[in-house]
Coordinates of C-alpha atoms and ligand atoms in Angstrom, one line a residue:
X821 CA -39.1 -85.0 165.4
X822 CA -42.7 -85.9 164.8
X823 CA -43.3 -88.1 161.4
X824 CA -46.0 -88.3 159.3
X825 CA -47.5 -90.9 156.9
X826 CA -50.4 -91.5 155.0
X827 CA -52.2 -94.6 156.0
X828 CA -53.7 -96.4 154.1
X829 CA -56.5 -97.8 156.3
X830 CA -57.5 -94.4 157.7
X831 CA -57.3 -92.5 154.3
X832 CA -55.2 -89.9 156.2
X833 CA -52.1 -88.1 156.6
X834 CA -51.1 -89.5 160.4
X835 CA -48.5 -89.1 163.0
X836 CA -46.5 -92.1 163.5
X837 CA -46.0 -93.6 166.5
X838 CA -44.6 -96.9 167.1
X839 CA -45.6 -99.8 169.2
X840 CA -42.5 -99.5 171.5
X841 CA -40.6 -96.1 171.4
X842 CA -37.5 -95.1 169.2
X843 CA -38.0 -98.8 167.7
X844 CA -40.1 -99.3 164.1
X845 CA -40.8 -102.7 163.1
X846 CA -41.2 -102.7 159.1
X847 CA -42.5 -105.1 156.6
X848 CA -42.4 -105.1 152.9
X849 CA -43.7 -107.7 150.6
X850 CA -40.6 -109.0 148.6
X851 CA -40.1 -110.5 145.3
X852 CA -41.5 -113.5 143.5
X853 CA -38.2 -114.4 142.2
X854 CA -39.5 -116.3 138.8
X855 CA -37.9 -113.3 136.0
X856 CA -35.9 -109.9 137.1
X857 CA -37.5 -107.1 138.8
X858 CA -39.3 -104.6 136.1
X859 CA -38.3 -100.6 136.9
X860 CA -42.0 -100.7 138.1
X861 CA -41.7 -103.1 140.8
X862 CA -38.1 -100.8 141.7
X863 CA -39.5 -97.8 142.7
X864 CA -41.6 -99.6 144.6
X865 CA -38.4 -101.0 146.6
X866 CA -36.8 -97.5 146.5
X867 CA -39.9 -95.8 147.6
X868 CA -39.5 -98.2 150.8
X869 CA -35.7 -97.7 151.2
X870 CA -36.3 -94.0 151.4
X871 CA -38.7 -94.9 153.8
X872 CA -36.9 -96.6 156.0
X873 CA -34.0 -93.9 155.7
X874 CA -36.0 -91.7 156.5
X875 CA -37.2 -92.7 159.7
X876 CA -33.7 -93.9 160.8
X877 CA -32.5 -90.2 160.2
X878 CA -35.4 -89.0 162.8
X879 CA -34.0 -91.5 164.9
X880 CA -35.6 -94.7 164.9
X881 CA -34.0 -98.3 165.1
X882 CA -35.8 -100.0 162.4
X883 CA -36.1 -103.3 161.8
X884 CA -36.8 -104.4 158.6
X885 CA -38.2 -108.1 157.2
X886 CA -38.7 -108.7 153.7
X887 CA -40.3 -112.0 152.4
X888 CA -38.8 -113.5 149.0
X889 CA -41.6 -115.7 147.3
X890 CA -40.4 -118.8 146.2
X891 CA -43.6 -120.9 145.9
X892 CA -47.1 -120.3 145.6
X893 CA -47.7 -117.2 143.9
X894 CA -50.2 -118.1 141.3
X895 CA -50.1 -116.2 137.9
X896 CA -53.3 -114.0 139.0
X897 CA -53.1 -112.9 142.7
X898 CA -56.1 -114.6 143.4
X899 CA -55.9 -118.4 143.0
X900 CA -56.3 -118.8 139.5
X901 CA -52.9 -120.1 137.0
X902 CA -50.2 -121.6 137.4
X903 CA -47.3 -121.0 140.2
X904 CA -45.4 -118.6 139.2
X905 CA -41.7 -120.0 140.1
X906 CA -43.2 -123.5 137.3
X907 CA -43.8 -121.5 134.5
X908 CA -40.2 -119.6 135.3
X909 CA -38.5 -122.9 135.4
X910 CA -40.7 -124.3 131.9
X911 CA -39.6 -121.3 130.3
X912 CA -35.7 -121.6 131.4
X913 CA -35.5 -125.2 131.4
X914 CA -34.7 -125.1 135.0
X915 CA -36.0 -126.5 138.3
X916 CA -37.9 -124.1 140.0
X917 CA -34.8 -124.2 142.8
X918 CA -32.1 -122.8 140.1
X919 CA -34.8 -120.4 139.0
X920 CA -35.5 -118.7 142.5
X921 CA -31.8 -118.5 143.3
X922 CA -31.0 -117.3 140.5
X923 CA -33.3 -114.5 140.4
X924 CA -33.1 -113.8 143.6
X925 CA -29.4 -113.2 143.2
X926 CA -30.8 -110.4 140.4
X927 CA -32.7 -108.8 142.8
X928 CA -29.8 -108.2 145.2
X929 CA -27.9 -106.9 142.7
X930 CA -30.2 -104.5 140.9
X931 CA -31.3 -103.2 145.0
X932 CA -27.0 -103.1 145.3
X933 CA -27.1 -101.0 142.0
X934 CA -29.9 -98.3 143.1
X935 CA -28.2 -98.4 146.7
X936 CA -31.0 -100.3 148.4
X937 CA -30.0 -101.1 151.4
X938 CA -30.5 -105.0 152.4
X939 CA -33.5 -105.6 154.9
X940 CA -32.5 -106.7 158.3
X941 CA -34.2 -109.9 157.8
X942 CA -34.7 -111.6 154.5
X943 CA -36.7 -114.5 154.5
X944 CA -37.7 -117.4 152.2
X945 CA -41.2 -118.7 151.7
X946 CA -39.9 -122.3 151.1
X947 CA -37.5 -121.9 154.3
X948 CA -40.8 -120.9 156.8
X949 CA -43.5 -123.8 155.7
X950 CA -43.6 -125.5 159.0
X951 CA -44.4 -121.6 160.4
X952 CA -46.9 -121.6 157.6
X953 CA -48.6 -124.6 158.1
X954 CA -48.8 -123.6 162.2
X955 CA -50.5 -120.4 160.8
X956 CA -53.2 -122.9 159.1
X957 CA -53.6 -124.8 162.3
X958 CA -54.5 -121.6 164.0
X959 CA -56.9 -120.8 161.5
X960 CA -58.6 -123.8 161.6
X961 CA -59.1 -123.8 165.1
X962 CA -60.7 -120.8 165.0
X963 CA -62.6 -121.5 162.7
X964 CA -61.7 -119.4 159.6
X965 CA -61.2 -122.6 157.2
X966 CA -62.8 -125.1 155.3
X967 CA -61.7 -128.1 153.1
X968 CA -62.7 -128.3 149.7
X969 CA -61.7 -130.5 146.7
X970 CA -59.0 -131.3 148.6
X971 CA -57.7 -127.6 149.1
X972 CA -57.8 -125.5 152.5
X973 CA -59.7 -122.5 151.8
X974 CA -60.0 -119.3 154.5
X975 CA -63.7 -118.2 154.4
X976 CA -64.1 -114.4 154.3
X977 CA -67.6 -114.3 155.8
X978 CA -66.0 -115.0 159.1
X979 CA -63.6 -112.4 159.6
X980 CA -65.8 -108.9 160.0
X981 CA -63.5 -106.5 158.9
X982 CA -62.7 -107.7 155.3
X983 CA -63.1 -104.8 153.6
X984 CA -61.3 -102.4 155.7
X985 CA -58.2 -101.7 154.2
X986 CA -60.0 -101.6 150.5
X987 CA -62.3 -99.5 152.3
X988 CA -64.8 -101.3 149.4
X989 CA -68.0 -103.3 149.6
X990 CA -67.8 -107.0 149.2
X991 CA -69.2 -106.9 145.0
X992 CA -67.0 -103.8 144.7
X993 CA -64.3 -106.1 145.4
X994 CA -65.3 -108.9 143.7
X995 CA -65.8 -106.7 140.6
X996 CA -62.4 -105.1 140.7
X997 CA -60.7 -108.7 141.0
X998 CA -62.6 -110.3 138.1
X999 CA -62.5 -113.5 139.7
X1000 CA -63.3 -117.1 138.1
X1001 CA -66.4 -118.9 139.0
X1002 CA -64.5 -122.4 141.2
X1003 CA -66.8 -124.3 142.5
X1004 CA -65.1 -125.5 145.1
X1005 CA -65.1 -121.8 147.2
X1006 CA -68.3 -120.5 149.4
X1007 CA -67.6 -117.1 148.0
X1008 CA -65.7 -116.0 145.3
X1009 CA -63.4 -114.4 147.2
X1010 CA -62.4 -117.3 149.8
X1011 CA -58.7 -117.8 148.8
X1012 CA -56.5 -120.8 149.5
X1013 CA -54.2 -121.1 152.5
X1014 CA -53.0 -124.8 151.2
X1015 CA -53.4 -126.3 147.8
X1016 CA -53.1 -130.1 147.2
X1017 CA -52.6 -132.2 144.7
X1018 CA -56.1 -132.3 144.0
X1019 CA -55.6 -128.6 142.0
X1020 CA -52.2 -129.1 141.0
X1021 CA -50.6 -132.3 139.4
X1022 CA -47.9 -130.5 138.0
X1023 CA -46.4 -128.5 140.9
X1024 CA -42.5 -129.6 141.7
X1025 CA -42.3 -127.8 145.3
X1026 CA -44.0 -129.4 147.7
X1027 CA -44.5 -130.7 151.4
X1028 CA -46.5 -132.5 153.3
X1029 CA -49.0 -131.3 155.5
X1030 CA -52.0 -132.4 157.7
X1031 CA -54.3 -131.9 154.7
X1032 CA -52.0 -133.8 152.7
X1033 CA -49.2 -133.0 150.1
X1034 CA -49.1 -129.4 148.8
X1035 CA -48.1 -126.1 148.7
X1036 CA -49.1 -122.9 150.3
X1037 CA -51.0 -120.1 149.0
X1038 CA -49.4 -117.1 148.2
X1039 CA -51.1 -114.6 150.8
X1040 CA -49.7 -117.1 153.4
X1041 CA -46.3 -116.5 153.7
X1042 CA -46.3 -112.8 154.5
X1043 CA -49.1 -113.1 157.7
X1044 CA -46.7 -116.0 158.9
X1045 CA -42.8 -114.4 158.4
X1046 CA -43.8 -111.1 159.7
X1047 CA -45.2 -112.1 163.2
X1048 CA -42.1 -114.7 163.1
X1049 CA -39.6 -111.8 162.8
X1050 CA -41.8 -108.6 164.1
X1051 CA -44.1 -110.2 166.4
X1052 CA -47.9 -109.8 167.2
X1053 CA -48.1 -105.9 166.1
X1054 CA -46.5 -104.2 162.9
X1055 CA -45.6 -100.6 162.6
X1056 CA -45.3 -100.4 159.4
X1057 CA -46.3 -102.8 156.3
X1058 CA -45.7 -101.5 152.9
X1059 CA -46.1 -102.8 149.3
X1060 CA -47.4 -101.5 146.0
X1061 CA -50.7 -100.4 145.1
X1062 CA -52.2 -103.3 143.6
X1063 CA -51.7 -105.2 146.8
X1064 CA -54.8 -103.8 148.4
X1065 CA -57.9 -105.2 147.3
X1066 CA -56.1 -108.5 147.7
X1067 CA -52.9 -109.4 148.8
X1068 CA -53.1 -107.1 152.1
X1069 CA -56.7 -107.5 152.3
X1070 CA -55.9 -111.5 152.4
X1071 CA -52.8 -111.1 154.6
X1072 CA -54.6 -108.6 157.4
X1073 CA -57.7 -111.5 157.3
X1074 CA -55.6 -114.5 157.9
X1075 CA -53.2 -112.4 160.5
X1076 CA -55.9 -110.8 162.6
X1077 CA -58.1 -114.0 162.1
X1078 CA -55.3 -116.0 163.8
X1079 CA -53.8 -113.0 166.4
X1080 CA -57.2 -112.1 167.8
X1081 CA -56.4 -108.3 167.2
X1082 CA -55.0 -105.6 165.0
X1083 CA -52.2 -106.6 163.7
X1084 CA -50.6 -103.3 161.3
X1085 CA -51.2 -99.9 162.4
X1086 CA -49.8 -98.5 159.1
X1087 CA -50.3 -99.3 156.0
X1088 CA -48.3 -97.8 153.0
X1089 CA -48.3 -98.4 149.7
X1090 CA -46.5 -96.9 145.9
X1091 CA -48.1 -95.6 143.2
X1092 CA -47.0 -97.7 139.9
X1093 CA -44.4 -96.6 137.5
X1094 CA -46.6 -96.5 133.9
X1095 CA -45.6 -96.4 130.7
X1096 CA -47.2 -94.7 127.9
X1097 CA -48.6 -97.4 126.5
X1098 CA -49.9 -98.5 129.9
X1099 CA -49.0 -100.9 132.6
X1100 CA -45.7 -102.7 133.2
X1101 CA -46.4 -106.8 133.3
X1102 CA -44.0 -109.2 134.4
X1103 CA -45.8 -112.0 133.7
X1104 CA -46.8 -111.1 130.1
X1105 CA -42.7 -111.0 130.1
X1106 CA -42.7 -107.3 128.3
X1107 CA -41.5 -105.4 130.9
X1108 CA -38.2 -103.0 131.1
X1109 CA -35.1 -104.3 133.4
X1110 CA -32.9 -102.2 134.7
X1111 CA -30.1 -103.6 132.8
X1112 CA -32.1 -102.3 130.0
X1113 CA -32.0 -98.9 131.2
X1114 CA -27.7 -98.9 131.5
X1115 CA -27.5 -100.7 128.2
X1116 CA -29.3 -97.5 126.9
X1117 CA -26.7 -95.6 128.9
X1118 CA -28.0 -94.7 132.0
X1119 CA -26.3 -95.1 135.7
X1120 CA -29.2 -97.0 137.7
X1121 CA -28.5 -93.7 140.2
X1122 CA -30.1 -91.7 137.9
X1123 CA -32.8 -93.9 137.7
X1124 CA -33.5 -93.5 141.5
X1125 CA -33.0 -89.9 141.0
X1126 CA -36.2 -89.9 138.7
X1127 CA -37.9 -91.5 141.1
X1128 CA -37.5 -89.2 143.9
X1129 CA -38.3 -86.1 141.9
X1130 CA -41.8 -87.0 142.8
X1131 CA -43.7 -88.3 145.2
X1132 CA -44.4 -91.9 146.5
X1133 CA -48.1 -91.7 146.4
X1134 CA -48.3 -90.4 142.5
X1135 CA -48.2 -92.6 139.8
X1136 CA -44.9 -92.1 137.7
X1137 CA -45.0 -92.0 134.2
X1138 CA -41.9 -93.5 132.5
X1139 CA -39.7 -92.8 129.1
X1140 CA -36.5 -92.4 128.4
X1141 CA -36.6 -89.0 127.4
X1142 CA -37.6 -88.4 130.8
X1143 CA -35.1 -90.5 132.5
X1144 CA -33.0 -88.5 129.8
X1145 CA -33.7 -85.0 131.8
X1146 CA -33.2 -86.8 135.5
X1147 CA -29.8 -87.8 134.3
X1148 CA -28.8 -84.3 133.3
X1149 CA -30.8 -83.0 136.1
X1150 CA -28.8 -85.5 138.7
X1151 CA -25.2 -84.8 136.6
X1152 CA -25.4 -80.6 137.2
X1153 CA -26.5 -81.4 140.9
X1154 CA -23.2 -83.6 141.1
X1155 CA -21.2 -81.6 139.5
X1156 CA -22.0 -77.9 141.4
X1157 CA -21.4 -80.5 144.7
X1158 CA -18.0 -81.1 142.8
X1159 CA -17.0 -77.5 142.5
X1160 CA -18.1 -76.4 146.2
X1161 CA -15.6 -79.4 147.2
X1162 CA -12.9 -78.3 145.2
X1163 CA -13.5 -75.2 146.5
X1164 CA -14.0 -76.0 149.9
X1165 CA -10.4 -75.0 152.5
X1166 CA -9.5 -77.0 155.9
X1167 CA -10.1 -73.8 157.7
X1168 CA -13.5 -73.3 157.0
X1169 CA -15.9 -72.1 159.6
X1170 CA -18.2 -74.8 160.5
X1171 CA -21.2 -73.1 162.2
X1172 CA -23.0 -76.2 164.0
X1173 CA -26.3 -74.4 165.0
X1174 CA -26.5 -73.3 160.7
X1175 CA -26.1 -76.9 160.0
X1176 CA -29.1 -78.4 162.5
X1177 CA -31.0 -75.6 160.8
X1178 CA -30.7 -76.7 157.9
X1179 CA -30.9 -80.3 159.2
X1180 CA -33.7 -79.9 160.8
X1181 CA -35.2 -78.3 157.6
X1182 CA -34.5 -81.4 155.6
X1183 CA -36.1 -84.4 158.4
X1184 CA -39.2 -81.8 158.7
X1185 CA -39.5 -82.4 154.3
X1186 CA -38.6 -86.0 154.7
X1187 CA -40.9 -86.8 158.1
X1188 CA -43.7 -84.9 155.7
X1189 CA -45.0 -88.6 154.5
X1190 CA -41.5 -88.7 152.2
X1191 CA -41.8 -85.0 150.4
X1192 CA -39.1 -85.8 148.5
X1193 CA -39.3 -82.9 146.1
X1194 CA -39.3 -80.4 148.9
X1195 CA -36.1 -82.4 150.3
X1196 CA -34.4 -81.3 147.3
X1197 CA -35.5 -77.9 147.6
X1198 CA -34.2 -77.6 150.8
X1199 CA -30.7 -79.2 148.9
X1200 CA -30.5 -77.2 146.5
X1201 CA -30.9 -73.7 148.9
X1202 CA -27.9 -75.1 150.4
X1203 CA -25.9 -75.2 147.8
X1204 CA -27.1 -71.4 146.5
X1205 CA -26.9 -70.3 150.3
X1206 CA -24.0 -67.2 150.2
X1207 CA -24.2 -67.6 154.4
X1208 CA -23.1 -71.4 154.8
X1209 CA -19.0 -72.3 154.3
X1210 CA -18.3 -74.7 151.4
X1211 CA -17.4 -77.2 154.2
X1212 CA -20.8 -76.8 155.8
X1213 CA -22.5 -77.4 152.2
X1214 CA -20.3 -80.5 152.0
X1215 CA -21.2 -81.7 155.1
X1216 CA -24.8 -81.3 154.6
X1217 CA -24.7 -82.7 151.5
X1218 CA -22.9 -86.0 152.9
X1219 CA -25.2 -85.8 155.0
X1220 CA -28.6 -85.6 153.1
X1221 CA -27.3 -88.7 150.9
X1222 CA -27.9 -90.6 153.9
X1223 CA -31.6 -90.9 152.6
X1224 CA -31.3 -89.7 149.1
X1225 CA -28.3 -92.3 148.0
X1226 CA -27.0 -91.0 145.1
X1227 CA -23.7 -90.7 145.9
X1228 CA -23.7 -87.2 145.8
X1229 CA -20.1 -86.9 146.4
X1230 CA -18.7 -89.2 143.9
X1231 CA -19.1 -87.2 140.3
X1232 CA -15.1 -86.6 140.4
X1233 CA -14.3 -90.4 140.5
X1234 CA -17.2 -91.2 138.6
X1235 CA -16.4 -88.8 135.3
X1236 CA -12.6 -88.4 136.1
X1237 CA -10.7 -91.2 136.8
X1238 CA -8.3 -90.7 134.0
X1239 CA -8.0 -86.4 134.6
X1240 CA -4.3 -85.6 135.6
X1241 CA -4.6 -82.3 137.0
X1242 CA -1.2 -81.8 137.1
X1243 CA -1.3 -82.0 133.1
X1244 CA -4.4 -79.6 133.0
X1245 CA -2.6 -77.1 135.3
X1246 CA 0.5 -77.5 132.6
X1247 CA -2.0 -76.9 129.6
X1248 CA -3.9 -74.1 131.5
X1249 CA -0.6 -72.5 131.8
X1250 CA 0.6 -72.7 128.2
X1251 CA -2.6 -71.0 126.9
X1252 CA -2.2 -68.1 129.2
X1253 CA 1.9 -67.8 128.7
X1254 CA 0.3 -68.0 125.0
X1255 CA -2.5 -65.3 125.3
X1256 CA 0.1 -63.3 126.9
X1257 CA 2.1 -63.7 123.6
X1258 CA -0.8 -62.3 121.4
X1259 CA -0.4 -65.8 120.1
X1260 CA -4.6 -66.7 119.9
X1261 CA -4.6 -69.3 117.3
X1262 CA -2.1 -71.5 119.8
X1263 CA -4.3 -70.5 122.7
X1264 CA -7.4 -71.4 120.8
X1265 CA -5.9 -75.2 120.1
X1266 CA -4.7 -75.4 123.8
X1267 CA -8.4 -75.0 125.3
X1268 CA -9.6 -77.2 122.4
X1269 CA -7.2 -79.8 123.3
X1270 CA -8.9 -79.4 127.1
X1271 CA -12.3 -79.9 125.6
X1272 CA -11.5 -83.1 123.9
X1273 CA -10.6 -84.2 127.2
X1274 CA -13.8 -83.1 128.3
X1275 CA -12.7 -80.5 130.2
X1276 CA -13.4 -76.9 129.8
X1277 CA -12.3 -73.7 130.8
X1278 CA -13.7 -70.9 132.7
X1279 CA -11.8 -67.0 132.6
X1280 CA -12.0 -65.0 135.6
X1281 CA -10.6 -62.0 136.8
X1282 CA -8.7 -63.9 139.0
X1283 CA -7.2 -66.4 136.3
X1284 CA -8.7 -69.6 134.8
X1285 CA -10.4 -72.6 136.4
X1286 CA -11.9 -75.3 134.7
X1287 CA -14.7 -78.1 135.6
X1288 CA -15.4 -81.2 133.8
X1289 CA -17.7 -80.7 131.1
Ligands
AMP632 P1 -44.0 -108.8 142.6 O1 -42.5 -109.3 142.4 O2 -44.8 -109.0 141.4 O3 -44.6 -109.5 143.8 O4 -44.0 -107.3 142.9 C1 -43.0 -106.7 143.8 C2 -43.5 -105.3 144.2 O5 -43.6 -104.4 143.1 C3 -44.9 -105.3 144.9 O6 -44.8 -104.4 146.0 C4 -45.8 -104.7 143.9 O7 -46.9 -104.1 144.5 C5 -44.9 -103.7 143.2 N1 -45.2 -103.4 141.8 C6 -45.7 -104.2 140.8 N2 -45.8 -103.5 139.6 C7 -45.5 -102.2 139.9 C8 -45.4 -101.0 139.1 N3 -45.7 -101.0 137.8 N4 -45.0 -99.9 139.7 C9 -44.6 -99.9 141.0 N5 -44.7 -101.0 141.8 C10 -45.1 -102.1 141.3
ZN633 ZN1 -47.0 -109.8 151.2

């Protein structure tokens, strides 16, 4: 099964083929564990759990590394602010320890919530510095660094390919970050690989190095994790969209810098989740949780279901009117799965040449760069499809929620766990011995007695069913 992607540093749709066959190695940039994850920063991770789904169901063994960011992520991406994991332990009253386990802890559970499945490797900026400050060492004997103020700085001049993944022009990118004026860099978009003392009296994490007692910058961790874990060449490196023009652009510099050659061959990134009123920010602290969205009533499922009625590479807009429609959207698909498995006998035919069609259908949406949307086309044929056995649809369907994970097949524990069908069946018949009788007014209270129950009751020519309303 061939599988495409859009990559980011071609600016085109692209067959992928990994590094060494049947095998993908896969990086995502993690949290920075210093407040919960916003819905923005979610889709992001589900976007890259369908990914990696996806590419298991064509086949693939993938290994997976995600970086948690513990230290050194400063409030803007480029080096200006505070850490990030200080001002979480000055608002909280914590040290920044409690505050990254803590949140990190968060994070697991809101992924365990939207049935994101846990990388293969997680790893901890503060747990790799010594692999971090081997990186620097590299760097500096080839010549990429310089010392100022007391601060390691990588100078961009001296890598050649800067701009590639941007695919911008040096001021272009230097306008878009809006950068400070500091003195102590060669160019404005030099970025620190170790911060001392000298920049930082306040900072509580810290180690010592060869340039003396610090902390590394942010960009750092991610070149120095993912050829720990992945090794020299990258299959696959994903993140969101604003980690372009810097973060990726900073990482492929200080990877390539040290490896001598290319280092990703694609590059993926999500579009942002938006709001109405504009962009979600974590650090301004206004920002919706996903708790948020089940105290408003919502199953975080249906939250993933909004996200994968469009596509990866299209910004999202968010409200809760439309999270409103997924929900009901994501409840009829679960329940018409329901019915066809109620429905559904032991002797069915199972036809295994209809199901790889219809298989085959689905990886061909999914290897499409993640056409998500068509995937539930192809779903929702199946379900409508008078030539497939119940059975078949159910198996499909089980199936298919390998990638989607919505626990397709769950709506009757989900909705019904107190339903006694045998009760029901005793209701059902007492309305129809009463119908028989002429007796409508008792029939009439029987079937409203069902709908307070939330069950209701549908008349055939072949007697009366019911589904869960
Ligand atoms: P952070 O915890 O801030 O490092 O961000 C975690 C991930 O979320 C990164 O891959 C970001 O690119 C991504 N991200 C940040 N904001 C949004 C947003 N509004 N929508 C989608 N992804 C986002
Ligand atoms: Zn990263």
């Amino acid at each position: 099964m061939e599988f495409y992607v859009y990559n980011t540093l071609t600016r085109k749709k692209e067959e992928f083929v990994p590094a060494k066959e049947g095998k993908v190695g896969m990086y995502t940039c993690g949290p920075t564990v210093y407040n919960y994850a916003h819905i923005g920063n979610l889709r992001t991770y589900i976007f890259e759990d369908v990914l990696k789904k996806s590419l298991e169901y064509a086949g693939y063994k993938v290994k997976h590394v995600m970086n948690i960011t513990d230290v050194g992520h400063l409030q803007s991406d480029a080096d200006e602010g505070e850490d990030k994991m200080t001002l979480g332990a000055k608002r909280e009253n914590k040290s920044p320890w409690e505050i990254a386990r803590f949140y990190e802890d968060g994070f697991f559970e809101d992924c365990k919530k939207l049935n994101i499945k846990r990388p293969t490797v997680t790893c901890r900026a503060t747990e790799h510095i010594d692999d971090m400050i081997n990186l620097i060492k590299t760097l500096e004997e080839k010549g990429y660094t310089y010392i100022s103020n007391g601060n390691v700085y990588y100078q961009i001049d001296k890598f050649k390919d800067y701009t590639k993944l941007a695919n911008l022009s040096i001021d272009e990118l230097e306008a878009g970050s809006r950068v400070e004026v500091d003195t102590n860099k060669k160019n404005p978009l030099d970025f620190v690989l170790w911060f001392t003392n000298s920049k930082f009296t306040n900072q509580i994490m810290q180690w010592d190095s060869p340039w003396g007692t610090g902390f590394p910058g942010w960009h750092l961790e991610c070149s120095a994790m993912s050829i720990k874990y992945l090794g020299e060449a990258v299959d696959i490196h994903c993140g969101g969209v604003d980690h372009i023009p810097v973060h990726h652009t900073n990482e492929i510099a200080q990877s390539e810098g040290a490896l001598g050659h290319k280092w990703v061959n694609y590059w993926m990134h999500g579009e942002f989740l938006v709001l109405d009123n504009g962009k979600m920010s974590k650090s301004s602290g206004d920002f919706l949780t996903l708790s948020r969205v089940i105290e408003e009533g919502f199953d975080p499922l249906e939250y993933r279901y909004f996200c994968l009625q469009s596509r990866y590479r299209k910004q999202l807009l968010f409200s809760f009117q439309s999270l409103k429609e997924a929900s009901n959207g994501l409840k009829k698909l679960k329940e018409k799965i329901f019915f066809i498995r109620k429905a559904a006998e032991e002797n069915e035919r199972l036809d295994k040449d209809k199901i790889q069609d219809y298989k085959n259908k689905f990886a061909n949406n999914i290897c499409d760069d993640l056409n998500m949307p068509n995937a539930f086309t192809t779903l929702h044929e199946i379900l409508k499809d008078e030539e497939l056995t119940n059975k078949e649809k159910i198996i499909l369907v089980e199936d298919f929620d390998e990638v989607l994970s919505l626990d397709l097949l769950n709506y009757k524990e989900e909705k019904n766990i107190d339903v006694d069908e045998e009760y029901i069946n005793d209701l059902i018949a007492k309305r129809a011995e009463a119908r028989k009788n002429k007796e409508w007014a008792k029939a009439d209270q029987l079937r409203n007695e069902l709908l307070e129950m939330d069950i209701e009751l549908i008349d055939t020519k072949e007697g009366t069913t019911w589904k869960i309303k």
